[in-house]
Amino acid sequence: MPPAPGGYPAAPPMGMPTGGVDLRRGISTTLVTLFGLALPALIFLLVARSGQYGVIGDMLDAVEGKSVSLTEDDLNDADDLFTAAQVIYSLLTVAIAVVWAIWFRRLRLNAEVFAPGQHRFSSGWAAGSWFTPVVNLWFPKQIANDIWRASSPQGPHAVSRGLLNGWWVTWIVALVTNAVGGLRYNILRAKVESDDYTPSRSEAKSDIESLHSILAFDMFAIVIFMAAAVLALLLVRQITTMQEQRAALPPQMAGPAPYGMPAPNPYGSPAPGPGPYGAPQMPPTPPPGQQYPPYGQG
């Protein structure tokens, strides 16, 4: 091994630990398929909601004295169609949530191999943060940032995070708009279904207008969810490709840690330095066949 400047031995090549990276595409392929199914389900949901919006618009016209053809069956049919669309989308959402958590945790484990000890949250948080109230508004994004940096084949700061940031912003906006719309709807529903609800003509018109506005807002939220689903699909493909390319890199010479943290010594001993009597001190050689433990543990 040629000596490094200053008379110290050069660091040995450091590649990926054998077996430490899980690049099986089954989970990511399933996730892409589910997002592909979610798009037509969201379109169905949007069509069903627009049907309700149209019926409520006709009801508003009737209250204003306009001549419209509206029956109770029209209201029931619109509600039944939306209920069916909501059930389909809800089932897909549950499936996506489960597969996403598994996939995201696998990304985090792979990223630990690429950049051991340089992540802010454990692999458990990679799955659990999505289902933990309040912290699910920022923990997953911080974990995703760490995964993105560690998985970049060109280096931790070389790949633009535009797709990652765009997906996250769209996802948060979709959640907020959906929550606001749901809150407005529940407040109005509680008012209308109360025992003492005996509205005047003007009050009934105002409530119908409010419902019409709520449905329009909900349609807007569905469109944002569609955009978030498209970006999530692209994100799954992008990060999967990045990790495959990162794992395929040839062995790299040891260098400074990419995030400004001290690089871990893979030999479990002090860094090479002058030994007794001024002779260079060589790092201990691992036994033949020994491999670094997977996921940077050990």
PDB file of C-alpha atoms in Angstrom:
ATOM      1  CA  MET A   1       0.000   0.000   0.000  1.00  0.00           C
ATOM      2  CA  PRO A   2       1.623   3.285  -1.038  1.00  0.00           C
ATOM      3  CA  PRO A   3       2.202   5.777   1.738  1.00  0.00           C
ATOM      4  CA  ALA A   4       0.046   8.865   1.864  1.00  0.00           C
ATOM      5  CA  PRO A   5       1.554  12.347   2.174  1.00  0.00           C
ATOM      6  CA  GLY A   6       3.281  12.741   5.501  1.00  0.00           C
ATOM      7  CA  GLY A   7       4.453   9.138   5.610  1.00  0.00           C
ATOM      8  CA  TYR A   8       1.126   7.652   6.745  1.00  0.00           C
ATOM      9  CA  PRO A   9      -0.409   4.705   4.927  1.00  0.00           C
ATOM     10  CA  ALA A  10      -3.255   5.487   2.567  1.00  0.00           C
ATOM     11  CA  ALA A  11      -6.757   4.413   3.535  1.00  0.00           C
ATOM     12  CA  PRO A  12      -7.869   1.172   1.902  1.00  0.00           C
ATOM     13  CA  PRO A  13     -10.671   1.155  -0.665  1.00  0.00           C
ATOM     14  CA  MET A  14     -14.106   1.174   0.932  1.00  0.00           C
ATOM     15  CA  GLY A  15     -17.011  -0.192  -1.086  1.00  0.00           C
ATOM     16  CA  MET A  16     -20.562  -1.094  -0.149  1.00  0.00           C
ATOM     17  CA  PRO A  17     -20.913  -3.849   2.452  1.00  0.00           C
ATOM     18  CA  THR A  18     -21.921  -7.048   0.694  1.00  0.00           C
ATOM     19  CA  GLY A  19     -25.573  -7.802   1.324  1.00  0.00           C
ATOM     20  CA  GLY A  20     -26.114  -4.508   3.128  1.00  0.00           C
ATOM     21  CA  VAL A  21     -28.339  -2.889   0.490  1.00  0.00           C
ATOM     22  CA  ASP A  22     -31.773  -4.234  -0.363  1.00  0.00           C
ATOM     23  CA  LEU A  23     -32.456  -3.341  -3.992  1.00  0.00           C
ATOM     24  CA  ARG A  24     -35.361  -5.677  -4.641  1.00  0.00           C
ATOM     25  CA  ARG A  25     -37.927  -3.867  -6.763  1.00  0.00           C
ATOM     26  CA  GLY A  26     -41.029  -5.688  -5.562  1.00  0.00           C
ATOM     27  CA  ILE A  27     -42.083  -3.059  -3.029  1.00  0.00           C
ATOM     28  CA  SER A  28     -41.348  -0.076  -5.265  1.00  0.00           C
ATOM     29  CA  THR A  29     -43.118  -1.704  -8.223  1.00  0.00           C
ATOM     30  CA  THR A  30     -46.154  -2.389  -6.043  1.00  0.00           C
ATOM     31  CA  LEU A  31     -46.130   1.204  -4.866  1.00  0.00           C
ATOM     32  CA  VAL A  32     -45.929   2.584  -8.399  1.00  0.00           C
ATOM     33  CA  THR A  33     -48.826   0.323  -9.386  1.00  0.00           C
ATOM     34  CA  LEU A  34     -50.925   1.483  -6.438  1.00  0.00           C
ATOM     35  CA  PHE A  35     -50.309   5.137  -7.267  1.00  0.00           C
ATOM     36  CA  GLY A  36     -51.223   4.355 -10.856  1.00  0.00           C
ATOM     37  CA  LEU A  37     -54.530   2.931  -9.622  1.00  0.00           C
ATOM     38  CA  ALA A  38     -55.050   5.859  -7.257  1.00  0.00           C
ATOM     39  CA  LEU A  39     -55.164   8.327 -10.136  1.00  0.00           C
ATOM     40  CA  PRO A  40     -58.298   6.900 -11.821  1.00  0.00           C
ATOM     41  CA  ALA A  41     -59.799   6.408  -8.355  1.00  0.00           C
ATOM     42  CA  LEU A  42     -59.256  10.105  -7.652  1.00  0.00           C
ATOM     43  CA  ILE A  43     -60.751  10.999 -11.018  1.00  0.00           C
ATOM     44  CA  PHE A  44     -63.796   8.890 -10.133  1.00  0.00           C
ATOM     45  CA  LEU A  45     -63.966  10.668  -6.773  1.00  0.00           C
ATOM     46  CA  LEU A  46     -63.764  14.047  -8.493  1.00  0.00           C
ATOM     47  CA  VAL A  47     -66.536  13.132 -10.939  1.00  0.00           C
ATOM     48  CA  ALA A  48     -68.744  11.901  -8.096  1.00  0.00           C
ATOM     49  CA  ARG A  49     -68.127  15.046  -6.056  1.00  0.00           C
ATOM     50  CA  SER A  50     -68.869  17.220  -9.073  1.00  0.00           C
ATOM     51  CA  GLY A  51     -72.179  15.368  -9.403  1.00  0.00           C
ATOM     52  CA  GLN A  52     -73.054  16.349  -5.854  1.00  0.00           C
ATOM     53  CA  TYR A  53     -71.924  19.880  -6.598  1.00  0.00           C
ATOM     54  CA  GLY A  54     -74.296  20.037  -9.558  1.00  0.00           C
ATOM     55  CA  VAL A  55     -77.245  18.696  -7.570  1.00  0.00           C
ATOM     56  CA  ILE A  56     -76.667  21.191  -4.761  1.00  0.00           C
ATOM     57  CA  GLY A  57     -76.429  23.921  -7.387  1.00  0.00           C
ATOM     58  CA  ASP A  58     -79.840  22.878  -8.707  1.00  0.00           C
ATOM     59  CA  MET A  59     -81.177  22.937  -5.162  1.00  0.00           C
ATOM     60  CA  LEU A  60     -79.849  26.461  -4.736  1.00  0.00           C
ATOM     61  CA  ASP A  61     -81.579  27.511  -7.953  1.00  0.00           C
ATOM     62  CA  ALA A  62     -84.824  26.007  -6.666  1.00  0.00           C
ATOM     63  CA  VAL A  63     -84.555  27.977  -3.427  1.00  0.00           C
ATOM     64  CA  GLU A  64     -84.065  31.136  -5.475  1.00  0.00           C
ATOM     65  CA  GLY A  65     -87.305  30.389  -7.309  1.00  0.00           C
ATOM     66  CA  LYS A  66     -85.831  29.163 -10.573  1.00  0.00           C
ATOM     67  CA  SER A  67     -87.469  26.325 -12.461  1.00  0.00           C
ATOM     68  CA  VAL A  68     -85.322  23.187 -12.123  1.00  0.00           C
ATOM     69  CA  SER A  69     -85.967  19.481 -12.439  1.00  0.00           C
ATOM     70  CA  LEU A  70     -84.739  18.048  -9.157  1.00  0.00           C
ATOM     71  CA  THR A  71     -85.999  15.044  -7.228  1.00  0.00           C
ATOM     72  CA  GLU A  72     -84.967  13.279  -4.056  1.00  0.00           C
ATOM     73  CA  ASP A  73     -83.702  10.409  -6.193  1.00  0.00           C
ATOM     74  CA  ASP A  74     -81.216  12.799  -7.806  1.00  0.00           C
ATOM     75  CA  LEU A  75     -79.822  13.647  -4.388  1.00  0.00           C
ATOM     76  CA  ASN A  76     -79.638   9.995  -3.339  1.00  0.00           C
ATOM     77  CA  ASP A  77     -78.006   8.898  -6.596  1.00  0.00           C
ATOM     78  CA  ALA A  78     -75.327  11.580  -6.281  1.00  0.00           C
ATOM     79  CA  ASP A  79     -74.645  10.591  -2.682  1.00  0.00           C
ATOM     80  CA  ASP A  80     -74.490   6.872  -3.540  1.00  0.00           C
ATOM     81  CA  LEU A  81     -72.032   7.482  -6.366  1.00  0.00           C
ATOM     82  CA  PHE A  82     -69.761   9.518  -4.122  1.00  0.00           C
ATOM     83  CA  THR A  83     -69.935   6.892  -1.373  1.00  0.00           C
ATOM     84  CA  ALA A  84     -68.855   4.187  -3.831  1.00  0.00           C
ATOM     85  CA  ALA A  85     -65.967   6.328  -5.078  1.00  0.00           C
ATOM     86  CA  GLN A  86     -64.945   7.120  -1.515  1.00  0.00           C
ATOM     87  CA  VAL A  87     -64.879   3.435  -0.530  1.00  0.00           C
ATOM     88  CA  ILE A  88     -62.671   2.539  -3.502  1.00  0.00           C
ATOM     89  CA  TYR A  89     -60.274   5.383  -2.815  1.00  0.00           C
ATOM     90  CA  SER A  90     -60.160   4.648   0.924  1.00  0.00           C
ATOM     91  CA  LEU A  91     -59.181   1.018   0.300  1.00  0.00           C
ATOM     92  CA  LEU A  92     -56.411   2.133  -2.038  1.00  0.00           C
ATOM     93  CA  THR A  93     -55.253   4.700   0.501  1.00  0.00           C
ATOM     94  CA  VAL A  94     -54.887   2.046   3.202  1.00  0.00           C
ATOM     95  CA  ALA A  95     -52.907  -0.193   0.850  1.00  0.00           C
ATOM     96  CA  ILE A  96     -50.660   2.698  -0.202  1.00  0.00           C
ATOM     97  CA  ALA A  97     -50.035   3.732   3.409  1.00  0.00           C
ATOM     98  CA  VAL A  98     -48.898   0.232   4.404  1.00  0.00           C
ATOM     99  CA  VAL A  99     -46.673  -0.346   1.371  1.00  0.00           C
ATOM    100  CA  TRP A 100     -45.279   3.194   1.565  1.00  0.00           C
ATOM    101  CA  ALA A 101     -44.199   2.728   5.195  1.00  0.00           C
ATOM    102  CA  ILE A 102     -42.435  -0.539   4.326  1.00  0.00           C
ATOM    103  CA  TRP A 103     -40.742   1.009   1.290  1.00  0.00           C
ATOM    104  CA  PHE A 104     -39.687   4.153   3.137  1.00  0.00           C
ATOM    105  CA  ARG A 105     -38.138   2.149   5.970  1.00  0.00           C
ATOM    106  CA  ARG A 106     -36.184   0.094   3.437  1.00  0.00           C
ATOM    107  CA  LEU A 107     -34.876   3.306   1.871  1.00  0.00           C
ATOM    108  CA  ARG A 108     -33.735   4.447   5.296  1.00  0.00           C
ATOM    109  CA  LEU A 109     -31.918   1.158   5.951  1.00  0.00           C
ATOM    110  CA  ASN A 110     -30.179   1.379   2.582  1.00  0.00           C
ATOM    111  CA  ALA A 111     -29.248   4.993   3.253  1.00  0.00           C
ATOM    112  CA  GLU A 112     -27.619   3.933   6.524  1.00  0.00           C
ATOM    113  CA  VAL A 113     -25.261   1.745   4.505  1.00  0.00           C
ATOM    114  CA  PHE A 114     -24.416   4.627   2.187  1.00  0.00           C
ATOM    115  CA  ALA A 115     -23.871   7.120   5.033  1.00  0.00           C
ATOM    116  CA  PRO A 116     -23.612   5.271   8.356  1.00  0.00           C
ATOM    117  CA  GLY A 117     -24.334   7.259  11.476  1.00  0.00           C
ATOM    118  CA  GLN A 118     -25.294  10.427   9.611  1.00  0.00           C
ATOM    119  CA  HIS A 119     -29.083  10.349   9.838  1.00  0.00           C
ATOM    120  CA  ARG A 120     -31.260  12.293  12.229  1.00  0.00           C
ATOM    121  CA  PHE A 121     -33.874   9.589  12.826  1.00  0.00           C
ATOM    122  CA  SER A 122     -33.858   5.820  13.159  1.00  0.00           C
ATOM    123  CA  SER A 123     -35.375   3.379  10.689  1.00  0.00           C
ATOM    124  CA  GLY A 124     -38.279   2.926  13.098  1.00  0.00           C
ATOM    125  CA  TRP A 125     -39.195   6.576  12.713  1.00  0.00           C
ATOM    126  CA  ALA A 126     -38.993   6.158   8.941  1.00  0.00           C
ATOM    127  CA  ALA A 127     -42.103   3.997   9.154  1.00  0.00           C
ATOM    128  CA  GLY A 128     -43.751   5.318  12.301  1.00  0.00           C
ATOM    129  CA  SER A 129     -43.436   9.050  11.714  1.00  0.00           C
ATOM    130  CA  TRP A 130     -46.101   8.927   8.998  1.00  0.00           C
ATOM    131  CA  PHE A 131     -48.691   7.730  11.511  1.00  0.00           C
ATOM    132  CA  THR A 132     -47.693   9.921  14.461  1.00  0.00           C
ATOM    133  CA  PRO A 133     -49.853  13.051  14.772  1.00  0.00           C
ATOM    134  CA  VAL A 134     -48.176  16.456  14.600  1.00  0.00           C
ATOM    135  CA  VAL A 135     -44.645  15.175  13.920  1.00  0.00           C
ATOM    136  CA  ASN A 136     -45.863  13.651  10.656  1.00  0.00           C
ATOM    137  CA  LEU A 137     -45.857  17.210   9.326  1.00  0.00           C
ATOM    138  CA  TRP A 138     -42.039  17.451   9.324  1.00  0.00           C
ATOM    139  CA  PHE A 139     -40.284  14.260  10.545  1.00  0.00           C
ATOM    140  CA  PRO A 140     -40.875  12.355   7.274  1.00  0.00           C
ATOM    141  CA  LYS A 141     -39.470  15.236   5.230  1.00  0.00           C
ATOM    142  CA  GLN A 142     -36.303  15.388   7.329  1.00  0.00           C
ATOM    143  CA  ILE A 143     -35.871  11.637   6.976  1.00  0.00           C
ATOM    144  CA  ALA A 144     -36.449  11.929   3.227  1.00  0.00           C
ATOM    145  CA  ASN A 145     -33.834  14.698   3.012  1.00  0.00           C
ATOM    146  CA  ASP A 146     -31.259  12.463   4.708  1.00  0.00           C
ATOM    147  CA  ILE A 147     -32.141   9.530   2.450  1.00  0.00           C
ATOM    148  CA  TRP A 148     -31.893  11.736  -0.629  1.00  0.00           C
ATOM    149  CA  ARG A 149     -28.439  13.043   0.309  1.00  0.00           C
ATOM    150  CA  ALA A 150     -27.101   9.616   1.215  1.00  0.00           C
ATOM    151  CA  SER A 151     -28.468   8.008  -1.961  1.00  0.00           C
ATOM    152  CA  SER A 152     -27.164  10.577  -4.431  1.00  0.00           C
ATOM    153  CA  PRO A 153     -24.621   8.905  -6.744  1.00  0.00           C
ATOM    154  CA  GLN A 154     -22.993  12.274  -7.510  1.00  0.00           C
ATOM    155  CA  GLY A 155     -22.543  13.260  -3.879  1.00  0.00           C
ATOM    156  CA  PRO A 156     -24.750  14.455  -1.039  1.00  0.00           C
ATOM    157  CA  HIS A 157     -25.317  17.947  -2.418  1.00  0.00           C
ATOM    158  CA  ALA A 158     -25.078  17.331  -6.162  1.00  0.00           C
ATOM    159  CA  VAL A 159     -28.647  16.283  -6.959  1.00  0.00           C
ATOM    160  CA  SER A 160     -31.449  18.847  -6.965  1.00  0.00           C
ATOM    161  CA  ARG A 161     -34.221  18.202  -4.474  1.00  0.00           C
ATOM    162  CA  GLY A 162     -36.842  19.911  -6.632  1.00  0.00           C
ATOM    163  CA  LEU A 163     -38.936  16.765  -7.064  1.00  0.00           C
ATOM    164  CA  LEU A 164     -38.669  15.889  -3.382  1.00  0.00           C
ATOM    165  CA  ASN A 165     -39.604  19.386  -2.228  1.00  0.00           C
ATOM    166  CA  GLY A 166     -42.393  19.718  -4.781  1.00  0.00           C
ATOM    167  CA  TRP A 167     -43.939  16.430  -3.698  1.00  0.00           C
ATOM    168  CA  TRP A 168     -43.786  17.348  -0.017  1.00  0.00           C
ATOM    169  CA  VAL A 169     -45.306  20.810  -0.474  1.00  0.00           C
ATOM    170  CA  THR A 170     -48.091  19.375  -2.627  1.00  0.00           C
ATOM    171  CA  TRP A 171     -48.767  16.629  -0.090  1.00  0.00           C
ATOM    172  CA  ILE A 172     -48.982  19.076   2.840  1.00  0.00           C
ATOM    173  CA  VAL A 173     -51.243  21.450   0.895  1.00  0.00           C
ATOM    174  CA  ALA A 174     -53.510  18.515   0.006  1.00  0.00           C
ATOM    175  CA  LEU A 175     -53.714  17.446   3.647  1.00  0.00           C
ATOM    176  CA  VAL A 176     -54.475  20.964   4.851  1.00  0.00           C
ATOM    177  CA  THR A 177     -57.148  21.658   2.238  1.00  0.00           C
ATOM    178  CA  ASN A 178     -58.773  18.299   2.911  1.00  0.00           C
ATOM    179  CA  ALA A 179     -58.771  18.943   6.668  1.00  0.00           C
ATOM    180  CA  VAL A 180     -60.216  22.442   6.276  1.00  0.00           C
ATOM    181  CA  GLY A 181     -62.931  21.207   3.921  1.00  0.00           C
ATOM    182  CA  GLY A 182     -63.805  18.335   6.243  1.00  0.00           C
ATOM    183  CA  LEU A 183     -64.025  20.663   9.233  1.00  0.00           C
ATOM    184  CA  ARG A 184     -66.335  23.067   7.402  1.00  0.00           C
ATOM    185  CA  TYR A 185     -68.540  20.200   6.258  1.00  0.00           C
ATOM    186  CA  ASN A 186     -68.811  18.688   9.744  1.00  0.00           C
ATOM    187  CA  ILE A 187     -69.735  22.038  11.282  1.00  0.00           C
ATOM    188  CA  LEU A 188     -72.472  22.598   8.715  1.00  0.00           C
ATOM    189  CA  ARG A 189     -73.735  19.038   9.041  1.00  0.00           C
ATOM    190  CA  ALA A 190     -73.944  19.310  12.829  1.00  0.00           C
ATOM    191  CA  LYS A 191     -75.951  22.502  12.438  1.00  0.00           C
ATOM    192  CA  VAL A 192     -78.384  21.062   9.892  1.00  0.00           C
ATOM    193  CA  GLU A 193     -78.908  17.787  11.777  1.00  0.00           C
ATOM    194  CA  SER A 194     -79.570  19.424  15.132  1.00  0.00           C
ATOM    195  CA  ASP A 195     -83.072  19.020  16.580  1.00  0.00           C
ATOM    196  CA  ASP A 196     -83.714  22.745  16.780  1.00  0.00           C
ATOM    197  CA  TYR A 197     -82.790  23.445  13.153  1.00  0.00           C
ATOM    198  CA  THR A 198     -85.764  25.359  11.742  1.00  0.00           C
ATOM    199  CA  PRO A 199     -84.218  27.701   9.194  1.00  0.00           C
ATOM    200  CA  SER A 200     -85.935  30.563   7.521  1.00  0.00           C
ATOM    201  CA  ARG A 201     -85.876  30.763   3.746  1.00  0.00           C
ATOM    202  CA  SER A 202     -82.873  33.077   3.779  1.00  0.00           C
ATOM    203  CA  GLU A 203     -81.014  30.924   6.309  1.00  0.00           C
ATOM    204  CA  ALA A 204     -81.697  27.767   4.290  1.00  0.00           C
ATOM    205  CA  LYS A 205     -80.365  29.505   1.208  1.00  0.00           C
ATOM    206  CA  SER A 206     -77.246  30.562   3.110  1.00  0.00           C
ATOM    207  CA  ASP A 207     -76.626  27.007   4.315  1.00  0.00           C
ATOM    208  CA  ILE A 208     -77.049  25.583   0.821  1.00  0.00           C
ATOM    209  CA  GLU A 209     -74.619  28.179  -0.512  1.00  0.00           C
ATOM    210  CA  SER A 210     -72.151  27.154   2.193  1.00  0.00           C
ATOM    211  CA  LEU A 211     -72.499  23.496   1.210  1.00  0.00           C
ATOM    212  CA  HIS A 212     -72.009  24.422  -2.437  1.00  0.00           C
ATOM    213  CA  SER A 213     -68.823  26.275  -1.519  1.00  0.00           C
ATOM    214  CA  ILE A 214     -67.570  23.376   0.619  1.00  0.00           C
ATOM    215  CA  LEU A 215     -68.044  20.919  -2.243  1.00  0.00           C
ATOM    216  CA  ALA A 216     -66.124  23.212  -4.595  1.00  0.00           C
ATOM    217  CA  PHE A 217     -63.295  23.451  -2.071  1.00  0.00           C
ATOM    218  CA  ASP A 218     -63.264  19.667  -1.722  1.00  0.00           C
ATOM    219  CA  MET A 219     -62.984  19.281  -5.492  1.00  0.00           C
ATOM    220  CA  PHE A 220     -59.956  21.560  -5.357  1.00  0.00           C
ATOM    221  CA  ALA A 221     -58.431  19.337  -2.651  1.00  0.00           C
ATOM    222  CA  ILE A 222     -58.987  16.240  -4.808  1.00  0.00           C
ATOM    223  CA  VAL A 223     -57.125  17.874  -7.696  1.00  0.00           C
ATOM    224  CA  ILE A 224     -54.194  18.612  -5.368  1.00  0.00           C
ATOM    225  CA  PHE A 225     -54.212  14.992  -4.186  1.00  0.00           C
ATOM    226  CA  MET A 226     -53.996  13.946  -7.831  1.00  0.00           C
ATOM    227  CA  ALA A 227     -50.924  16.130  -8.293  1.00  0.00           C
ATOM    228  CA  ALA A 228     -49.403  14.713  -5.100  1.00  0.00           C
ATOM    229  CA  ALA A 229     -50.020  11.156  -6.333  1.00  0.00           C
ATOM    230  CA  VAL A 230     -48.268  11.870  -9.641  1.00  0.00           C
ATOM    231  CA  LEU A 231     -45.277  13.426  -7.866  1.00  0.00           C
ATOM    232  CA  ALA A 232     -45.144  10.544  -5.377  1.00  0.00           C
ATOM    233  CA  LEU A 233     -45.069   8.042  -8.234  1.00  0.00           C
ATOM    234  CA  LEU A 234     -42.178   9.923  -9.848  1.00  0.00           C
ATOM    235  CA  LEU A 235     -40.426  10.166  -6.483  1.00  0.00           C
ATOM    236  CA  VAL A 236     -40.593   6.408  -5.922  1.00  0.00           C
ATOM    237  CA  ARG A 237     -39.009   5.777  -9.300  1.00  0.00           C
ATOM    238  CA  GLN A 238     -36.366   8.477  -8.776  1.00  0.00           C
ATOM    239  CA  ILE A 239     -35.155   7.377  -5.342  1.00  0.00           C
ATOM    240  CA  THR A 240     -35.212   3.712  -6.349  1.00  0.00           C
ATOM    241  CA  THR A 241     -32.984   4.515  -9.324  1.00  0.00           C
ATOM    242  CA  MET A 242     -30.689   6.690  -7.202  1.00  0.00           C
ATOM    243  CA  GLN A 243     -30.113   3.928  -4.670  1.00  0.00           C
ATOM    244  CA  GLU A 244     -29.434   1.386  -7.403  1.00  0.00           C
ATOM    245  CA  GLN A 245     -26.875   3.715  -8.972  1.00  0.00           C
ATOM    246  CA  ARG A 246     -25.339   4.529  -5.594  1.00  0.00           C
ATOM    247  CA  ALA A 247     -24.934   0.852  -4.713  1.00  0.00           C
ATOM    248  CA  ALA A 248     -23.363   0.128  -8.117  1.00  0.00           C
ATOM    249  CA  LEU A 249     -20.535   2.620  -7.635  1.00  0.00           C
ATOM    250  CA  PRO A 250     -17.027   1.133  -7.518  1.00  0.00           C
ATOM    251  CA  PRO A 251     -15.184   1.150  -4.188  1.00  0.00           C
ATOM    252  CA  GLN A 252     -14.416   4.672  -3.059  1.00  0.00           C
ATOM    253  CA  MET A 253     -11.364   5.905  -1.203  1.00  0.00           C
ATOM    254  CA  ALA A 254     -12.135   6.921   2.333  1.00  0.00           C
ATOM    255  CA  GLY A 255     -12.612  10.637   2.693  1.00  0.00           C
ATOM    256  CA  PRO A 256     -14.278  13.219   4.878  1.00  0.00           C
ATOM    257  CA  ALA A 257     -17.846  12.591   5.917  1.00  0.00           C
ATOM    258  CA  PRO A 258     -20.256  14.297   3.488  1.00  0.00           C
ATOM    259  CA  TYR A 259     -22.337  16.045   6.142  1.00  0.00           C
ATOM    260  CA  GLY A 260     -19.565  17.633   8.147  1.00  0.00           C
ATOM    261  CA  MET A 261     -19.456  14.843  10.733  1.00  0.00           C
ATOM    262  CA  PRO A 262     -16.338  12.849  11.593  1.00  0.00           C
ATOM    263  CA  ALA A 263     -15.968   9.831   9.362  1.00  0.00           C
ATOM    264  CA  PRO A 264     -16.279   6.591  11.352  1.00  0.00           C
ATOM    265  CA  ASN A 265     -13.149   4.481  11.563  1.00  0.00           C
ATOM    266  CA  PRO A 266     -14.073   1.113  10.008  1.00  0.00           C
ATOM    267  CA  TYR A 267     -11.255  -0.689  11.814  1.00  0.00           C
ATOM    268  CA  GLY A 268     -12.415  -0.051  15.352  1.00  0.00           C
ATOM    269  CA  SER A 269      -9.059   1.444  16.353  1.00  0.00           C
ATOM    270  CA  PRO A 270      -7.431   4.869  16.345  1.00  0.00           C
ATOM    271  CA  ALA A 271      -6.703   6.404  12.987  1.00  0.00           C
ATOM    272  CA  PRO A 272      -3.314   5.486  11.485  1.00  0.00           C
ATOM    273  CA  GLY A 273      -0.484   7.486  12.939  1.00  0.00           C
ATOM    274  CA  PRO A 274       3.154   7.192  13.984  1.00  0.00           C
ATOM    275  CA  GLY A 275       3.814   3.977  15.859  1.00  0.00           C
ATOM    276  CA  PRO A 276       6.562   3.241  18.326  1.00  0.00           C
ATOM    277  CA  TYR A 277       9.981   4.529  17.402  1.00  0.00           C
ATOM    278  CA  GLY A 278       8.518   6.732  14.655  1.00  0.00           C
ATOM    279  CA  ALA A 279       7.497   3.825  12.422  1.00  0.00           C
ATOM    280  CA  PRO A 280       4.173   4.127  10.607  1.00  0.00           C
ATOM    281  CA  GLN A 281       1.372   2.357  12.434  1.00  0.00           C
ATOM    282  CA  MET A 282      -0.758   0.274  10.082  1.00  0.00           C
ATOM    283  CA  PRO A 283      -4.439  -0.355  10.772  1.00  0.00           C
ATOM    284  CA  PRO A 284      -5.299  -3.932  11.694  1.00  0.00           C
ATOM    285  CA  THR A 285      -6.277  -6.079   8.747  1.00  0.00           C
ATOM    286  CA  PRO A 286      -9.704  -7.716   9.046  1.00  0.00           C
ATOM    287  CA  PRO A 287      -9.701 -11.524   8.935  1.00  0.00           C
ATOM    288  CA  PRO A 288     -10.187 -13.094   5.489  1.00  0.00           C
ATOM    289  CA  GLY A 289     -13.832 -13.183   4.442  1.00  0.00           C
ATOM    290  CA  GLN A 290     -14.952 -10.665   7.066  1.00  0.00           C
ATOM    291  CA  GLN A 291     -17.510  -8.176   5.794  1.00  0.00           C
ATOM    292  CA  TYR A 292     -18.802  -4.977   7.208  1.00  0.00           C
ATOM    293  CA  PRO A 293     -22.150  -5.511   8.940  1.00  0.00           C
ATOM    294  CA  PRO A 294     -25.238  -4.479   6.970  1.00  0.00           C
ATOM    295  CA  TYR A 295     -26.860  -1.069   7.498  1.00  0.00           C
ATOM    296  CA  GLY A 296     -23.783   0.413   9.138  1.00  0.00           C
ATOM    297  CA  GLN A 297     -24.262  -1.341  12.481  1.00  0.00           C
ATOM    298  CA  GLY A 298     -21.462  -2.731  14.518  1.00  0.00           C
TER     299      GLY A 298
END
